[in-house]
Amino acid sequence: MILKSKEEIEYMREAGLILAACHQYVAQIIKPGVTTMAVNEAVEMFLEQHGATAEQKGYRGYPYATCASVNELVCHGFPTEVPLQEGDIVTIDIVVNKNGWLADSGWSYGIGEINKTLKRLLKHTEKALYKGIEQALPGNTLGDIGHAVEKVARRKDYGIVRPLVGHGIGRVIHEPPDVPSYGKRKEGLKLEEGMVITIEPIFTLGPSGAVLWDDDGWGVRSADGTFGAQFEHTIAITKDGPYILTEI
């Protein structure tokens, strides 16, 4: 665990503001007929125009500026030239590097008009993210965050993708600690002022949340073929409460 100074957190906030603006841009351009590769290229250009870069490009050999995960592909999907279709959902995950400091946020988008079942999945996965953020307070634990997220999933009978968790972040994408989307109150690592973490629930319509890895070693699919959604923010733990670095 690497605690950050107030100054370092503000450096990360610069990256986070660019990332939040980039997601607003993505929301404007993502629609039926657009490919996730086109979105990837647009994100890369947007970041360049704002003096930033996509940190995951080249990370452990990952070749793209974004992860683009469509429907049952719930995480770490490669952008493709396949046009998005009305009724799809797609998660665009981006890590921004601004002057050596990082911010990470993934967001799920409905493509055109999506059905009520998927609208509810998006709504409640996003709600779970913010319930977790509410618990990101000094003196609370990682279990408090995980419990708050898990409670939303259990009420709606969604699956939680347990192998994929949030994490610490700073000058590198993944720092300790892991931040699971499940847990028990008052258990796990105690949160301290200066910690910066991501909270990133991934829920599936199928109740197991079980997943399989694609042959490329990156893409993660729901084992039962049901659609999944992810919402993620980067949060600093401060004495004044959670500080969302990736929100405008």
PDB file of N, CA and C in Angstrom, residues 158-215:
ATOM      1  N   TYR A 158     -28.048 -10.690  -8.995  1.00  0.00           N
ATOM      2  CA  TYR A 158     -27.019 -10.616 -10.014  1.00  0.00           C
ATOM      3  C   TYR A 158     -25.791 -11.401  -9.561  1.00  0.00           C
ATOM      4  N   GLY A 159     -25.033 -11.878 -10.545  1.00  0.00           N
ATOM      5  CA  GLY A 159     -23.765 -12.512 -10.230  1.00  0.00           C
ATOM      6  C   GLY A 159     -22.674 -11.475 -10.062  1.00  0.00           C
ATOM      7  N   ILE A 160     -21.746 -11.742  -9.153  1.00  0.00           N
ATOM      8  CA  ILE A 160     -20.570 -10.889  -8.961  1.00  0.00           C
ATOM      9  C   ILE A 160     -19.369 -11.612  -9.577  1.00  0.00           C
ATOM     10  N   VAL A 161     -18.663 -10.934 -10.462  1.00  0.00           N
ATOM     11  CA  VAL A 161     -17.458 -11.520 -11.053  1.00  0.00           C
ATOM     12  C   VAL A 161     -16.324 -11.374 -10.037  1.00  0.00           C
ATOM     13  N   ARG A 162     -16.161 -12.397  -9.223  1.00  0.00           N
ATOM     14  CA  ARG A 162     -15.251 -12.331  -8.084  1.00  0.00           C
ATOM     15  C   ARG A 162     -13.762 -12.324  -8.447  1.00  0.00           C
ATOM     16  N   PRO A 163     -13.338 -12.980  -9.530  1.00  0.00           N
ATOM     17  CA  PRO A 163     -11.899 -12.961  -9.806  1.00  0.00           C
ATOM     18  C   PRO A 163     -11.345 -11.592 -10.197  1.00  0.00           C
ATOM     19  N   LEU A 164     -12.216 -10.671 -10.612  1.00  0.00           N
ATOM     20  CA  LEU A 164     -11.774  -9.353 -11.047  1.00  0.00           C
ATOM     21  C   LEU A 164     -12.124  -8.339  -9.963  1.00  0.00           C
ATOM     22  N   VAL A 165     -11.111  -7.644  -9.480  1.00  0.00           N
ATOM     23  CA  VAL A 165     -11.282  -6.780  -8.303  1.00  0.00           C
ATOM     24  C   VAL A 165     -10.692  -5.401  -8.582  1.00  0.00           C
ATOM     25  N   GLY A 166     -11.077  -4.449  -7.730  1.00  0.00           N
ATOM     26  CA  GLY A 166     -10.420  -3.159  -7.741  1.00  0.00           C
ATOM     27  C   GLY A 166      -9.019  -3.267  -7.161  1.00  0.00           C
ATOM     28  N   HIS A 167      -8.341  -2.128  -7.105  1.00  0.00           N
ATOM     29  CA  HIS A 167      -6.924  -2.162  -6.749  1.00  0.00           C
ATOM     30  C   HIS A 167      -6.433  -0.774  -6.360  1.00  0.00           C
ATOM     31  N   GLY A 168      -5.294  -0.748  -5.712  1.00  0.00           N
ATOM     32  CA  GLY A 168      -4.598   0.510  -5.526  1.00  0.00           C
ATOM     33  C   GLY A 168      -4.051   1.004  -6.854  1.00  0.00           C
ATOM     34  N   ILE A 169      -3.794   2.314  -6.933  1.00  0.00           N
ATOM     35  CA  ILE A 169      -3.288   2.910  -8.168  1.00  0.00           C
ATOM     36  C   ILE A 169      -2.510   4.171  -7.828  1.00  0.00           C
ATOM     37  N   GLY A 170      -1.553   4.500  -8.662  1.00  0.00           N
ATOM     38  CA  GLY A 170      -0.746   5.699  -8.445  1.00  0.00           C
ATOM     39  C   GLY A 170       0.095   5.988  -9.667  1.00  0.00           C
ATOM     40  N   ARG A 171       1.355   5.609  -9.608  1.00  0.00           N
ATOM     41  CA  ARG A 171       2.236   5.739 -10.774  1.00  0.00           C
ATOM     42  C   ARG A 171       2.229   4.481 -11.636  1.00  0.00           C
ATOM     43  N   VAL A 172       1.676   3.394 -11.106  1.00  0.00           N
ATOM     44  CA  VAL A 172       1.474   2.173 -11.882  1.00  0.00           C
ATOM     45  C   VAL A 172       0.005   1.775 -11.759  1.00  0.00           C
ATOM     46  N   ILE A 173      -0.449   0.967 -12.726  1.00  0.00           N
ATOM     47  CA  ILE A 173      -1.887   0.649 -12.782  1.00  0.00           C
ATOM     48  C   ILE A 173      -2.327  -0.117 -11.544  1.00  0.00           C
ATOM     49  N   HIS A 174      -1.582  -1.143 -11.191  1.00  0.00           N
ATOM     50  CA  HIS A 174      -2.007  -2.007 -10.086  1.00  0.00           C
ATOM     51  C   HIS A 174      -1.016  -1.923  -8.934  1.00  0.00           C
ATOM     52  N   GLU A 175      -1.476  -1.355  -7.837  1.00  0.00           N
ATOM     53  CA  GLU A 175      -0.750  -1.343  -6.574  1.00  0.00           C
ATOM     54  C   GLU A 175      -1.592  -2.098  -5.536  1.00  0.00           C
ATOM     55  N   PRO A 176      -0.984  -2.560  -4.455  1.00  0.00           N
ATOM     56  CA  PRO A 176      -1.786  -3.076  -3.352  1.00  0.00           C
ATOM     57  C   PRO A 176      -2.635  -1.932  -2.788  1.00  0.00           C
ATOM     58  N   PRO A 177      -3.814  -2.233  -2.240  1.00  0.00           N
ATOM     59  CA  PRO A 177      -4.383  -3.561  -2.012  1.00  0.00           C
ATOM     60  C   PRO A 177      -5.383  -3.938  -3.105  1.00  0.00           C
ATOM     61  N   ASP A 178      -5.768  -5.214  -3.154  1.00  0.00           N
ATOM     62  CA  ASP A 178      -6.924  -5.620  -3.938  1.00  0.00           C
ATOM     63  C   ASP A 178      -8.191  -5.117  -3.249  1.00  0.00           C
ATOM     64  N   VAL A 179      -9.188  -4.762  -4.056  1.00  0.00           N
ATOM     65  CA  VAL A 179     -10.451  -4.217  -3.530  1.00  0.00           C
ATOM     66  C   VAL A 179     -11.610  -5.059  -4.086  1.00  0.00           C
ATOM     67  N   PRO A 180     -11.979  -6.138  -3.392  1.00  0.00           N
ATOM     68  CA  PRO A 180     -13.039  -7.024  -3.892  1.00  0.00           C
ATOM     69  C   PRO A 180     -14.421  -6.371  -3.861  1.00  0.00           C
ATOM     70  N   SER A 181     -15.297  -6.861  -4.725  1.00  0.00           N
ATOM     71  CA  SER A 181     -16.692  -6.406  -4.760  1.00  0.00           C
ATOM     72  C   SER A 181     -17.576  -7.299  -3.897  1.00  0.00           C
ATOM     73  N   TYR A 182     -17.030  -7.817  -2.852  1.00  0.00           N
ATOM     74  CA  TYR A 182     -17.740  -8.650  -1.886  1.00  0.00           C
ATOM     75  C   TYR A 182     -16.953  -8.601  -0.586  1.00  0.00           C
ATOM     76  N   GLY A 183     -17.591  -8.939   0.519  1.00  0.00           N
ATOM     77  CA  GLY A 183     -16.870  -8.936   1.786  1.00  0.00           C
ATOM     78  C   GLY A 183     -17.802  -8.843   2.976  1.00  0.00           C
ATOM     79  N   LYS A 184     -17.188  -8.803   4.134  1.00  0.00           N
ATOM     80  CA  LYS A 184     -17.926  -8.692   5.395  1.00  0.00           C
ATOM     81  C   LYS A 184     -17.540  -7.407   6.094  1.00  0.00           C
ATOM     82  N   ARG A 185     -18.506  -6.806   6.723  1.00  0.00           N
ATOM     83  CA  ARG A 185     -18.261  -5.554   7.440  1.00  0.00           C
ATOM     84  C   ARG A 185     -17.148  -5.719   8.472  1.00  0.00           C
ATOM     85  N   LYS A 186     -16.331  -4.702   8.541  1.00  0.00           N
ATOM     86  CA  LYS A 186     -15.275  -4.579   9.550  1.00  0.00           C
ATOM     87  C   LYS A 186     -14.154  -5.611   9.379  1.00  0.00           C
ATOM     88  N   GLU A 187     -14.151  -6.313   8.234  1.00  0.00           N
ATOM     89  CA  GLU A 187     -13.074  -7.259   7.967  1.00  0.00           C
ATOM     90  C   GLU A 187     -12.180  -6.733   6.850  1.00  0.00           C
ATOM     91  N   GLY A 188     -10.945  -7.198   6.842  1.00  0.00           N
ATOM     92  CA  GLY A 188     -10.006  -6.789   5.807  1.00  0.00           C
ATOM     93  C   GLY A 188      -9.204  -5.568   6.218  1.00  0.00           C
ATOM     94  N   LEU A 189      -8.394  -5.101   5.293  1.00  0.00           N
ATOM     95  CA  LEU A 189      -7.487  -3.982   5.536  1.00  0.00           C
ATOM     96  C   LEU A 189      -8.251  -2.723   5.938  1.00  0.00           C
ATOM     97  N   LYS A 190      -7.731  -2.027   6.945  1.00  0.00           N
ATOM     98  CA  LYS A 190      -8.352  -0.771   7.363  1.00  0.00           C
ATOM     99  C   LYS A 190      -7.929   0.347   6.417  1.00  0.00           C
ATOM    100  N   LEU A 191      -8.899   1.174   6.032  1.00  0.00           N
ATOM    101  CA  LEU A 191      -8.636   2.276   5.109  1.00  0.00           C
ATOM    102  C   LEU A 191      -7.967   3.430   5.836  1.00  0.00           C
ATOM    103  N   GLU A 192      -6.990   4.062   5.148  1.00  0.00           N
ATOM    104  CA  GLU A 192      -6.242   5.169   5.725  1.00  0.00           C
ATOM    105  C   GLU A 192      -6.290   6.373   4.790  1.00  0.00           C
ATOM    106  N   GLU A 193      -6.229   7.555   5.389  1.00  0.00           N
ATOM    107  CA  GLU A 193      -6.113   8.773   4.599  1.00  0.00           C
ATOM    108  C   GLU A 193      -4.869   8.678   3.710  1.00  0.00           C
ATOM    109  N   GLY A 194      -5.037   9.022   2.437  1.00  0.00           N
ATOM    110  CA  GLY A 194      -3.921   8.962   1.497  1.00  0.00           C
ATOM    111  C   GLY A 194      -3.943   7.740   0.598  1.00  0.00           C
ATOM    112  N   MET A 195      -4.772   6.751   0.919  1.00  0.00           N
ATOM    113  CA  MET A 195      -4.940   5.618   0.005  1.00  0.00           C
ATOM    114  C   MET A 195      -5.700   6.077  -1.233  1.00  0.00           C
ATOM    115  N   VAL A 196      -5.299   5.557  -2.388  1.00  0.00           N
ATOM    116  CA  VAL A 196      -6.050   5.781  -3.623  1.00  0.00           C
ATOM    117  C   VAL A 196      -6.327   4.413  -4.235  1.00  0.00           C
ATOM    118  N   ILE A 197      -7.607   4.148  -4.460  1.00  0.00           N
ATOM    119  CA  ILE A 197      -8.034   2.825  -4.918  1.00  0.00           C
ATOM    120  C   ILE A 197      -9.056   2.958  -6.047  1.00  0.00           C
ATOM    121  N   THR A 198      -9.257   1.861  -6.764  1.00  0.00           N
ATOM    122  CA  THR A 198     -10.409   1.778  -7.659  1.00  0.00           C
ATOM    123  C   THR A 198     -11.449   0.850  -7.038  1.00  0.00           C
ATOM    124  N   ILE A 199     -12.690   1.207  -7.231  1.00  0.00           N
ATOM    125  CA  ILE A 199     -13.822   0.333  -6.893  1.00  0.00           C
ATOM    126  C   ILE A 199     -14.504   0.039  -8.207  1.00  0.00           C
ATOM    127  N   GLU A 200     -14.703  -1.247  -8.547  1.00  0.00           N
ATOM    128  CA  GLU A 200     -15.157  -1.575  -9.890  1.00  0.00           C
ATOM    129  C   GLU A 200     -16.017  -2.839  -9.929  1.00  0.00           C
ATOM    130  N   PRO A 201     -17.244  -2.757  -9.435  1.00  0.00           N
ATOM    131  CA  PRO A 201     -18.115  -3.926  -9.503  1.00  0.00           C
ATOM    132  C   PRO A 201     -18.395  -4.347 -10.938  1.00  0.00           C
ATOM    133  N   ILE A 202     -18.346  -5.654 -11.173  1.00  0.00           N
ATOM    134  CA  ILE A 202     -18.779  -6.256 -12.436  1.00  0.00           C
ATOM    135  C   ILE A 202     -19.870  -7.255 -12.086  1.00  0.00           C
ATOM    136  N   PHE A 203     -21.082  -6.994 -12.550  1.00  0.00           N
ATOM    137  CA  PHE A 203     -22.227  -7.855 -12.301  1.00  0.00           C
ATOM    138  C   PHE A 203     -22.657  -8.534 -13.608  1.00  0.00           C
ATOM    139  N   THR A 204     -23.166  -9.760 -13.478  1.00  0.00           N
ATOM    140  CA  THR A 204     -23.751 -10.465 -14.615  1.00  0.00           C
ATOM    141  C   THR A 204     -25.220 -10.755 -14.340  1.00  0.00           C
ATOM    142  N   LEU A 205     -25.983 -10.896 -15.418  1.00  0.00           N
ATOM    143  CA  LEU A 205     -27.393 -11.255 -15.259  1.00  0.00           C
ATOM    144  C   LEU A 205     -27.538 -12.642 -14.653  1.00  0.00           C
ATOM    145  N   GLY A 206     -26.656 -13.553 -15.006  1.00  0.00           N
ATOM    146  CA  GLY A 206     -26.657 -14.873 -14.394  1.00  0.00           C
ATOM    147  C   GLY A 206     -26.177 -14.795 -12.965  1.00  0.00           C
ATOM    148  N   PRO A 207     -26.779 -15.524 -12.034  1.00  0.00           N
ATOM    149  CA  PRO A 207     -26.493 -15.330 -10.608  1.00  0.00           C
ATOM    150  C   PRO A 207     -25.149 -15.868 -10.136  1.00  0.00           C
ATOM    151  N   SER A 208     -24.470 -16.686 -10.936  1.00  0.00           N
ATOM    152  CA  SER A 208     -23.209 -17.256 -10.438  1.00  0.00           C
ATOM    153  C   SER A 208     -22.052 -16.278 -10.549  1.00  0.00           C
ATOM    154  N   GLY A 209     -22.042 -15.448 -11.593  1.00  0.00           N
ATOM    155  CA  GLY A 209     -20.911 -14.562 -11.833  1.00  0.00           C
ATOM    156  C   GLY A 209     -19.665 -15.284 -12.321  1.00  0.00           C
ATOM    157  N   ALA A 210     -19.770 -16.568 -12.607  1.00  0.00           N
ATOM    158  CA  ALA A 210     -18.617 -17.347 -13.063  1.00  0.00           C
ATOM    159  C   ALA A 210     -18.178 -16.870 -14.445  1.00  0.00           C
ATOM    160  N   VAL A 211     -16.862 -16.911 -14.696  1.00  0.00           N
ATOM    161  CA  VAL A 211     -16.322 -16.408 -15.948  1.00  0.00           C
ATOM    162  C   VAL A 211     -15.292 -17.378 -16.529  1.00  0.00           C
ATOM    163  N   LEU A 212     -15.046 -17.204 -17.830  1.00  0.00           N
ATOM    164  CA  LEU A 212     -14.031 -17.945 -18.565  1.00  0.00           C
ATOM    165  C   LEU A 212     -13.136 -16.954 -19.293  1.00  0.00           C
ATOM    166  N   TRP A 213     -11.849 -17.305 -19.432  1.00  0.00           N
ATOM    167  CA  TRP A 213     -10.910 -16.444 -20.147  1.00  0.00           C
ATOM    168  C   TRP A 213     -10.837 -16.842 -21.613  1.00  0.00           C
ATOM    169  N   ASP A 214     -10.792 -15.842 -22.508  1.00  0.00           N
ATOM    170  CA  ASP A 214     -10.611 -16.098 -23.928  1.00  0.00           C
ATOM    171  C   ASP A 214      -9.206 -16.634 -24.202  1.00  0.00           C
ATOM    172  N   ASP A 215      -9.032 -17.193 -25.387  1.00  0.00           N
ATOM    173  CA  ASP A 215      -7.733 -17.740 -25.766  1.00  0.00           C
ATOM    174  C   ASP A 215      -6.650 -16.662 -25.874  1.00  0.00           C
TER     175      ASP A 215
END
